[in-house]
Short mmCIF file of C-alpha atoms and ligand atoms in Angstrom, two decimals:
data_model
loop_
_atom_site.label_atom_id
_atom_site.label_comp_id
_atom_site.label_asym_id
_atom_site.label_seq_id
_atom_site.Cartn_x
_atom_site.Cartn_y
_atom_site.Cartn_z
CA MET A 268 6.94 -50.55 35.75
CA ALA A 269 8.75 -50.61 32.36
CA SER A 270 11.18 -53.46 31.89
CA LYS A 271 14.89 -52.80 31.29
CA LYS A 272 14.45 -54.40 27.81
CA GLY A 273 11.59 -52.03 26.98
CA VAL A 274 13.56 -48.92 28.03
CA LEU A 275 16.52 -50.07 25.91
CA ALA A 276 14.28 -50.66 22.92
CA VAL A 277 12.65 -47.17 23.16
CA GLY A 278 16.10 -45.60 23.58
CA GLY A 279 17.32 -47.48 20.46
CA ILE A 280 14.45 -46.24 18.42
CA VAL A 281 14.99 -42.59 19.54
CA THR A 282 18.71 -42.82 18.68
CA ALA A 283 17.91 -44.40 15.27
CA VAL A 284 15.40 -41.65 14.42
CA ALA A 285 17.86 -38.96 15.46
CA ALA A 286 20.68 -40.50 13.45
CA TYR A 287 18.36 -40.87 10.46
CA TYR A 288 17.53 -37.13 10.47
CA TYR A 289 21.13 -36.19 11.15
CA LEU A 290 22.43 -38.26 8.26
CA LYS A 291 19.59 -37.30 5.88
CA PRO A 292 19.19 -33.57 6.29
CA SER A 293 16.91 -33.18 3.32
CA SER A 294 14.27 -35.15 5.21
CA CYS A 295 14.42 -33.08 8.43
CA PRO A 296 11.13 -32.51 10.26
CA LYS A 297 9.48 -29.27 9.15
CA LYS A 298 10.57 -27.34 12.23
CA MET A 299 14.31 -28.14 11.84
CA VAL A 300 16.67 -26.11 9.66
CA ASP A 301 18.58 -28.60 7.41
CA GLN A 302 22.34 -28.88 7.17
CA ALA A 303 22.50 -27.50 3.63
CA THR A 304 20.86 -24.26 4.80
CA LEU A 305 23.14 -23.98 7.84
CA SER A 306 26.14 -24.39 5.60
CA LYS A 307 24.83 -21.68 3.14
CA LEU A 308 24.24 -19.34 6.13
CA GLU A 309 27.80 -19.88 7.31
CA ALA A 310 29.19 -19.30 3.83
CA GLY A 311 27.01 -16.17 3.38
CA PHE A 312 28.19 -14.73 6.68
CA GLN A 313 31.88 -15.29 5.67
CA LYS A 314 31.19 -13.73 2.24
CA LEU A 315 29.80 -10.60 3.91
CA GLN A 316 32.74 -10.45 6.32
CA ASN A 317 35.25 -10.72 3.50
CA ALA A 318 33.61 -8.09 1.28
CA GLN A 319 35.49 -4.83 1.92
CA ASP A 320 33.25 -2.91 -0.47
CA CYS A 321 29.93 -4.04 1.10
CA HIS A 322 28.14 -1.34 3.16
CA SER A 323 24.78 -2.93 3.59
CA LEU A 324 22.79 -2.73 6.83
CA LEU A 325 22.76 -6.56 6.64
CA LYS A 326 26.53 -6.66 6.90
CA LYS A 327 26.43 -4.11 9.73
CA TYR A 328 23.96 -6.00 11.87
CA LEU A 329 24.51 -9.66 11.09
CA THR A 330 27.03 -10.32 13.80
CA ARG A 331 28.27 -13.76 14.75
CA ASP A 332 26.00 -13.54 17.83
CA VAL A 333 22.92 -12.71 15.77
CA LEU A 334 23.74 -15.43 13.25
CA ASP A 335 24.12 -18.06 16.00
CA GLN A 336 20.92 -16.90 17.66
CA LEU A 337 18.81 -17.06 14.42
CA LYS A 338 20.30 -19.79 12.19
CA THR A 339 18.27 -22.64 13.54
CA LYS A 340 14.91 -20.72 13.57
CA LYS A 341 12.02 -21.25 11.22
CA THR A 342 8.63 -19.61 10.82
CA ASP A 343 5.47 -21.66 10.75
CA MET A 344 5.49 -21.45 6.98
CA GLY A 345 9.10 -22.72 6.91
CA ALA A 346 11.02 -19.48 6.25
CA THR A 347 14.61 -19.52 7.47
CA LEU A 348 17.25 -16.85 8.03
CA LEU A 349 18.61 -17.75 4.62
CA ASP A 350 15.37 -16.63 3.00
CA VAL A 351 15.78 -13.33 4.82
CA ILE A 352 19.36 -12.59 3.88
CA GLN A 353 19.93 -14.22 0.53
CA SER A 354 19.35 -11.05 -1.52
CA GLY A 355 21.95 -9.12 0.46
CA VAL A 356 24.43 -12.00 0.33
CA GLU A 357 24.10 -12.34 -3.44
CA ASN A 358 24.06 -8.56 -4.04
CA LEU A 359 26.87 -7.07 -2.00
CA ASP A 360 25.94 -3.56 -3.24
CA SER A 361 22.60 -3.74 -1.40
CA GLY A 362 21.82 -0.75 0.77
CA VAL A 363 19.73 -2.89 3.11
CA GLY A 364 20.05 -6.54 2.05
CA ILE A 365 17.09 -8.30 3.80
CA TYR A 366 13.42 -9.06 3.09
CA ALA A 367 10.68 -10.75 5.16
CA PRO A 368 9.41 -13.87 3.42
CA ASP A 369 6.32 -13.82 5.65
CA ALA A 370 4.87 -11.60 8.36
CA GLN A 371 6.03 -13.83 11.13
CA SER A 372 9.64 -13.34 10.01
CA TYR A 373 9.63 -9.82 11.51
CA LYS A 374 9.17 -11.55 14.93
CA THR A 375 11.10 -14.74 14.49
CA PHE A 376 14.18 -12.88 13.10
CA ALA A 377 13.64 -9.72 15.15
CA ALA A 378 17.26 -9.79 16.38
CA LEU A 379 18.24 -8.88 12.78
CA PHE A 380 15.19 -6.91 11.67
CA ASP A 381 14.87 -4.63 14.66
CA PRO A 382 18.32 -2.94 14.48
CA ILE A 383 18.00 -2.56 10.66
CA ILE A 384 14.54 -1.06 11.08
CA ASP A 385 15.87 1.32 13.74
CA ASP A 386 18.78 2.38 11.56
CA TYR A 387 16.86 2.87 8.29
CA HIS A 388 13.92 4.69 9.76
CA LYS A 389 16.16 6.90 11.93
CA GLY A 390 15.13 5.73 15.30
CA PHE A 391 12.42 3.08 15.73
CA LYS A 392 13.18 1.09 18.85
CA PRO A 393 11.85 -2.44 19.57
CA THR A 394 9.71 -0.80 22.23
CA ASP A 395 8.28 1.79 19.83
CA LYS A 396 4.86 1.48 18.23
CA HIS A 397 3.97 2.83 14.78
CA PRO A 398 1.20 5.48 15.07
CA GLN A 399 -2.35 5.03 13.75
CA THR A 400 -3.01 5.91 10.10
CA ASP A 401 -3.38 9.68 9.75
CA PHE A 402 -3.42 11.35 6.34
CA GLY A 403 -3.92 14.75 8.03
CA ASN A 404 -5.25 17.85 6.44
CA ILE A 405 -4.65 17.86 2.69
CA GLU A 406 -4.99 21.67 2.74
CA HIS A 407 -1.51 21.85 4.36
CA PHE A 408 0.13 20.67 1.16
CA VAL A 409 1.09 22.94 -1.69
CA ASN A 410 2.63 23.06 -5.14
CA VAL A 411 6.35 22.86 -4.23
CA ASP A 412 7.39 24.62 -7.47
CA PRO A 413 4.48 26.87 -8.62
CA LYS A 414 6.61 28.49 -11.41
CA ASN A 415 7.58 25.11 -12.86
CA GLU A 416 11.31 25.86 -12.64
CA TYR A 417 12.73 22.78 -10.97
CA VAL A 418 10.21 19.99 -10.49
CA ILE A 419 9.38 17.81 -13.46
CA SER A 420 6.87 15.50 -11.73
CA THR A 421 5.54 14.45 -8.30
CA ARG A 422 4.59 11.01 -7.15
CA VAL A 423 3.35 9.48 -3.93
CA ARG A 424 3.02 5.77 -3.47
CA CYS A 425 2.14 3.45 -0.68
CA GLY A 426 2.25 -0.38 -0.39
CA ARG A 427 -0.31 -2.80 0.92
CA SER A 428 -0.35 -6.54 1.61
CA LEU A 429 -3.57 -8.60 1.40
CA LYS A 430 -4.55 -10.05 4.70
CA GLY A 431 -4.15 -13.85 4.83
CA TYR A 432 -1.38 -14.14 2.22
CA PRO A 433 2.41 -14.37 2.83
CA PHE A 434 4.89 -12.33 0.87
CA ASN A 435 6.40 -13.26 -2.52
CA PRO A 436 8.80 -16.12 -1.62
CA MET A 437 6.10 -18.14 0.08
CA LEU A 438 3.25 -17.55 -2.40
CA THR A 439 1.99 -20.36 -4.64
CA GLU A 440 1.14 -19.85 -8.30
CA ALA A 441 -2.51 -20.47 -7.46
CA GLN A 442 -2.37 -17.69 -4.79
CA TYR A 443 -0.91 -15.23 -7.30
CA LYS A 444 -3.79 -15.90 -9.63
CA GLU A 445 -6.35 -15.74 -6.84
CA MET A 446 -4.99 -12.43 -5.52
CA GLU A 447 -4.97 -10.92 -8.99
CA THR A 448 -8.61 -11.90 -9.55
CA LYS A 449 -9.67 -10.46 -6.18
CA VAL A 450 -7.89 -7.18 -6.77
CA LYS A 451 -9.09 -6.89 -10.37
CA GLY A 452 -12.67 -7.19 -9.14
CA GLN A 453 -12.23 -4.24 -6.80
CA LEU A 454 -10.27 -2.14 -9.26
CA ALA A 455 -13.37 -2.24 -11.49
CA THR A 456 -15.27 -0.33 -8.79
CA PHE A 457 -13.20 2.93 -9.07
CA GLU A 458 -15.24 5.85 -10.41
CA GLY A 459 -14.67 9.30 -11.79
CA GLU A 460 -11.05 10.38 -12.12
CA LEU A 461 -9.87 7.09 -10.61
CA LYS A 462 -11.69 4.86 -13.12
CA GLY A 463 -9.36 2.85 -15.24
CA THR A 464 -8.29 -0.48 -16.72
CA TYR A 465 -6.23 -3.38 -15.47
CA TYR A 466 -3.50 -4.64 -17.82
CA PRO A 467 -2.05 -8.04 -16.85
CA LEU A 468 1.71 -8.45 -17.52
CA LEU A 469 0.96 -11.90 -18.89
CA GLY A 470 0.43 -11.41 -22.58
CA MET A 471 1.43 -7.69 -22.63
CA ASP A 472 3.63 -7.06 -25.65
CA LYS A 473 7.22 -6.10 -24.91
CA ALA A 474 7.06 -2.70 -26.63
CA THR A 475 4.05 -1.60 -24.53
CA GLN A 476 5.69 -2.93 -21.36
CA GLN A 477 8.99 -1.09 -22.10
CA LYS A 478 7.18 2.15 -22.91
CA LEU A 479 5.34 2.03 -19.59
CA ILE A 480 8.68 1.41 -17.77
CA ASP A 481 10.45 4.17 -19.66
CA ASP A 482 7.65 6.63 -18.84
CA HIS A 483 8.03 5.78 -15.16
CA PHE A 484 4.63 4.18 -14.83
CA LEU A 485 5.49 0.47 -14.56
CA PHE A 486 7.89 -1.50 -12.36
CA LYS A 487 11.09 -2.74 -14.03
CA GLU A 488 11.57 -6.38 -15.03
CA GLY A 489 14.26 -8.61 -13.61
CA ASP A 490 15.21 -6.65 -10.47
CA ARG A 491 18.22 -8.65 -9.24
CA PHE A 492 17.58 -7.76 -5.57
CA LEU A 493 14.04 -9.18 -5.80
CA GLN A 494 15.14 -12.16 -7.93
CA ALA A 495 17.74 -13.17 -5.31
CA ALA A 496 15.13 -12.83 -2.62
CA ASN A 497 13.05 -15.46 -4.45
CA ALA A 498 10.38 -12.87 -5.19
CA CYS A 499 9.93 -13.35 -8.89
CA ARG A 500 8.65 -16.97 -9.10
CA TYR A 501 5.98 -17.71 -11.77
CA TRP A 502 6.66 -14.25 -13.31
CA PRO A 503 4.60 -12.77 -15.00
CA VAL A 504 1.67 -14.79 -13.60
CA GLY A 505 -0.53 -12.68 -11.30
CA ARG A 506 1.41 -9.46 -12.01
CA GLY A 507 -0.03 -6.39 -13.70
CA ILE A 508 -0.78 -2.71 -13.69
CA PHE A 509 -4.02 -0.71 -13.39
CA HIS A 510 -4.22 2.91 -14.45
CA ASN A 511 -6.74 5.62 -15.32
CA ASP A 512 -6.72 7.25 -18.72
CA LYS A 513 -4.41 10.10 -17.69
CA LYS A 514 -2.03 7.71 -15.92
CA THR A 515 -2.31 9.91 -12.75
CA PHE A 516 -3.57 7.04 -10.65
CA LEU A 517 -1.92 3.64 -10.91
CA MET A 518 -1.77 0.35 -9.07
CA TRP A 519 0.91 -2.27 -9.35
CA VAL A 520 -0.20 -5.85 -8.57
CA ASN A 521 2.16 -8.41 -7.15
CA GLU A 522 5.53 -6.87 -7.85
CA GLU A 523 7.60 -6.35 -4.71
CA ASP A 524 4.46 -5.93 -2.61
CA HIS A 525 0.96 -7.33 -3.22
CA LEU A 526 -0.16 -3.80 -4.05
CA ARG A 527 1.53 -0.55 -4.76
CA ILE A 528 -0.97 2.34 -4.90
CA ILE A 529 0.40 5.31 -6.82
CA SER A 530 -0.62 8.88 -7.66
CA MET A 531 1.59 10.95 -9.95
CA GLN A 532 1.47 13.85 -12.38
CA LYS A 533 3.67 16.43 -14.09
CA GLY A 534 4.75 19.47 -12.07
CA GLY A 535 4.99 20.07 -8.37
CA ASP A 536 1.40 20.05 -7.15
CA LEU A 537 1.87 17.74 -4.18
CA LYS A 538 -1.54 18.76 -2.74
CA GLU A 539 -3.33 17.38 -5.80
CA VAL A 540 -1.16 14.25 -6.00
CA PHE A 541 -1.47 13.31 -2.31
CA GLY A 542 -5.16 14.15 -2.30
CA ARG A 543 -5.79 11.72 -5.11
CA LEU A 544 -3.80 8.96 -3.40
CA VAL A 545 -5.72 9.37 -0.12
CA LYS A 546 -9.02 9.16 -2.06
CA ALA A 547 -7.87 5.93 -3.75
CA VAL A 548 -6.56 4.27 -0.64
CA LYS A 549 -9.76 5.04 1.31
CA HIS A 550 -11.80 3.48 -1.51
CA ILE A 551 -9.76 0.29 -1.83
CA GLU A 552 -9.45 -0.15 1.93
CA GLN A 553 -13.23 -0.41 2.20
CA LYS A 554 -13.21 -3.45 -0.07
CA ILE A 555 -10.00 -5.35 0.60
CA PRO A 556 -8.64 -6.22 4.07
CA PHE A 557 -4.93 -5.43 4.43
CA SER A 558 -2.21 -6.77 6.83
CA ARG A 559 -1.32 -4.35 9.58
CA ASP A 560 0.67 -5.04 12.67
CA ASP A 561 0.08 -3.27 15.90
CA ARG A 562 3.73 -2.37 16.30
CA LEU A 563 5.04 -2.22 12.70
CA GLY A 564 2.12 -0.60 10.90
CA TYR A 565 1.26 -1.78 7.42
CA LEU A 566 3.29 -4.88 6.57
CA THR A 567 5.46 -5.02 3.52
CA PHE A 568 8.10 -7.37 2.04
CA CYS A 569 10.97 -4.98 2.57
CA PRO A 570 11.57 -3.52 6.04
CA THR A 571 12.28 -0.10 4.50
CA ASN A 572 8.64 0.17 3.53
CA LEU A 573 6.91 -0.74 6.79
CA GLY A 574 4.74 1.68 8.77
CA THR A 575 3.20 4.25 6.53
CA THR A 576 4.71 2.61 3.41
CA ILE A 577 4.71 6.13 1.94
CA ARG A 578 7.30 7.27 -0.55
CA ALA A 579 6.55 10.83 -1.71
CA SER A 580 9.04 11.93 -4.41
CA VAL A 581 9.76 14.60 -6.95
CA HIS A 582 11.69 14.31 -10.15
CA ILE A 583 13.75 17.42 -9.86
CA LYS A 584 16.60 19.29 -11.58
CA LEU A 585 18.94 21.10 -9.17
CA PRO A 586 21.98 21.67 -11.41
CA LYS A 587 24.06 23.65 -8.84
CA LEU A 588 23.30 21.54 -5.81
CA ALA A 589 23.67 18.37 -7.79
CA ALA A 590 27.01 19.25 -9.45
CA ASP A 591 28.36 16.63 -7.02
CA ARG A 592 25.94 13.75 -6.28
CA LYS A 593 27.61 12.91 -3.00
CA LYS A 594 27.17 16.56 -1.88
CA LEU A 595 23.46 16.46 -2.95
CA GLU A 596 23.00 13.30 -0.92
CA GLU A 597 24.56 14.92 2.13
CA VAL A 598 22.39 18.06 1.88
CA ALA A 599 19.24 15.95 1.26
CA ALA A 600 20.01 13.72 4.28
CA ARG A 601 19.87 16.82 6.50
CA TYR A 602 16.17 16.94 5.71
CA ASN A 603 15.70 13.09 5.97
CA LEU A 604 15.42 12.87 2.22
CA GLN A 605 16.80 10.14 -0.03
CA VAL A 606 18.27 10.69 -3.53
CA ARG A 607 17.64 8.08 -6.25
CA GLY A 608 18.43 8.13 -9.99
CA THR A 609 15.98 8.98 -12.70
CA ALA A 610 14.69 5.43 -13.20
CA GLY A 611 14.33 4.75 -9.46
CA GLU A 612 16.33 2.88 -6.92
CA HIS A 613 19.82 1.70 -7.92
CA THR A 614 19.89 3.81 -11.08
CA GLU A 615 21.92 6.77 -12.26
CA SER A 616 20.65 10.30 -13.01
CA VAL A 617 19.85 11.00 -16.65
CA GLY A 618 19.96 14.64 -17.86
CA GLY A 619 20.51 15.90 -14.33
CA ILE A 620 17.11 14.63 -13.15
CA TYR A 621 17.05 13.22 -9.58
CA ASP A 622 14.34 11.40 -7.72
CA ILE A 623 14.22 12.83 -4.16
CA SER A 624 11.85 11.41 -1.53
CA ASN A 625 11.18 11.01 2.18
CA LYS A 626 13.45 8.24 3.56
CA ARG A 627 11.74 7.16 6.68
CA ARG A 628 8.28 5.67 6.63
CA MET A 629 7.92 4.33 10.18
CA GLY A 630 7.32 6.00 13.54
CA LEU A 631 5.54 8.94 11.89
CA THR A 632 2.13 9.41 10.33
CA GLU A 633 1.36 9.49 6.63
CA TYR A 634 0.86 13.26 6.92
CA GLN A 635 4.23 13.69 8.57
CA ALA A 636 5.99 11.50 6.02
CA VAL A 637 4.67 13.56 3.06
CA LYS A 638 5.18 16.87 4.91
CA GLU A 639 8.81 15.87 5.52
CA MET A 640 9.27 15.58 1.75
CA GLN A 641 7.43 18.86 1.10
CA ASP A 642 9.42 20.89 3.64
CA GLY A 643 12.77 19.35 2.54
CA ILE A 644 12.16 20.03 -1.14
CA ILE A 645 11.15 23.59 -0.52
CA GLU A 646 14.41 24.03 1.39
CA LEU A 647 16.52 22.43 -1.39
CA ILE A 648 14.90 24.76 -4.00
CA LYS A 649 15.69 27.76 -1.77
CA MET A 650 19.32 26.61 -1.56
CA GLU A 651 19.52 26.05 -5.28
CA LYS A 652 18.21 29.61 -5.87
CA SER A 653 20.72 31.04 -3.50
CA LEU A 654 23.79 29.44 -5.18
P1 LIG B 93 9.17 2.66 -5.72
O1 LIG B 93 9.01 4.14 -5.67
O2 LIG B 93 7.93 2.06 -6.10
O3 LIG B 93 9.75 2.17 -4.47
P2 LIG B 93 11.36 2.84 -7.72
O4 LIG B 93 12.33 3.69 -7.01
O5 LIG B 93 11.86 1.73 -8.52
O6 LIG B 93 10.24 2.19 -6.79
O7 LIG B 93 10.47 3.82 -8.63
C1 LIG B 93 9.50 3.32 -9.46
C2 LIG B 93 9.24 4.15 -10.70
O8 LIG B 93 8.66 5.39 -10.32
C3 LIG B 93 10.54 4.49 -11.43
O9 LIG B 93 10.30 4.38 -12.83
C4 LIG B 93 10.81 5.87 -11.04
O10 LIG B 93 11.51 6.62 -12.00
C5 LIG B 93 9.40 6.42 -10.91
N1 LIG B 93 9.23 7.66 -10.14
C6 LIG B 93 9.58 7.84 -8.83
N2 LIG B 93 9.35 9.06 -8.46
C7 LIG B 93 8.85 9.74 -9.55
C8 LIG B 93 8.46 11.10 -9.81
N3 LIG B 93 8.45 11.97 -8.79
N4 LIG B 93 8.06 11.34 -11.06
C9 LIG B 93 8.05 10.46 -12.01
N5 LIG B 93 8.46 9.20 -11.84
C10 LIG B 93 8.85 8.80 -10.64
C1 LIG B 94 18.75 -3.07 -1.23
O1 LIG B 94 19.00 -3.54 -0.15
O2 LIG B 94 19.43 -2.17 -1.74
C2 LIG B 94 17.56 -3.59 -1.94
N1 LIG B 94 17.15 -4.82 -1.32
C3 LIG B 94 16.41 -2.57 -1.87
C4 LIG B 94 16.14 -2.05 -0.48
C5 LIG B 94 15.04 -0.97 -0.37
N2 LIG B 94 14.24 -0.78 -1.43
C6 LIG B 94 13.06 -1.40 -1.72
O3 LIG B 94 12.48 -2.07 -0.95
N3 LIG B 94 12.67 -1.18 -2.94
#
């Protein structure tokens, strides 16, 4: 039997250890969320509450209850709720405002991710399961503007994450380099029309980089939403772009997602553009294992890209419909389409050119996501003609 003295001694040690961690939050055990993070979470919540002009899904769904439920949670890699929400707290004009620092975050912080996923993808309940990959019959796709009257160019992209690696905020510099080397090796195996060259961002001269951005081939630099999400560490290490000679097939390495696979060309031939993307995805999938979740589909850094990860877009001029951008957005939303500016998300239209794409990517197949864009664009063109 333990003596009274012994029990007191053990009790004393336990109290001392607890007091030590309480008083020295920076040395908390790995599983505990430290006091500084808790304070930042509280301040972030208040900032969102006070911001009259903030209309993000983060503000909508981060209730006091959800905050209290999640603020002390951590993933095995050490990600906290602060890592999830910091971009939306810093950028009050975010549309969404959250990112997943690692795959486990989608489960650990489900009380916040699930309602945002449901809202963005227009109905994807926690009990729903994303369907199996299905690119469907390419023959069902067409040139949405055969007379070249409205559509300037067509693009379809998807995102992929390499199995075994976390997302940007948790990656080490060594992992960025390792991933780039792995991907580069596989990019060299593309043949025929898909054959191309990998250009690392590290060492690329500024003029070349800017030209690629201006021509809509390369991701922009210094995205404040990604920066605030801690997604641009070690930039430009491990980042780069691959493209074929014609720049109709491209791959972004380690920007927002590990990989963005892109097919694009002038005009409205969606059948050709999507066909090329499917060919490329099938080739790369044979060589590189990707992260896919049974419920969420392909895993990505931003919850808006989960599932199919497909964004099929046209650069289009609809002068009558677009006389009022708000009105254009309303009409597009009827067909589940999203309107972006000429240089992509969070940009304005230049010369009346808009980027219109499918909005939802989850709870439907790849075929359905692209078809949704095709059907909607054909309708918008009909409306423009009738005005
Ligand atoms: P993502 O589509 O990869 O999510 P962005 O909205 O930032 O990201 O767009 C990336 C780039 O692709 C931007 O330069 C944008 O103008 C360009 N882009 C998108 N759709 C088209 C299109 N249909 N034709 C030409 N460029 C496009
Ligand atoms: C926002 O909330 O507006 C940004 N974080 C971007 C959200 C969706 N876009 C993306 O992932 N590129």
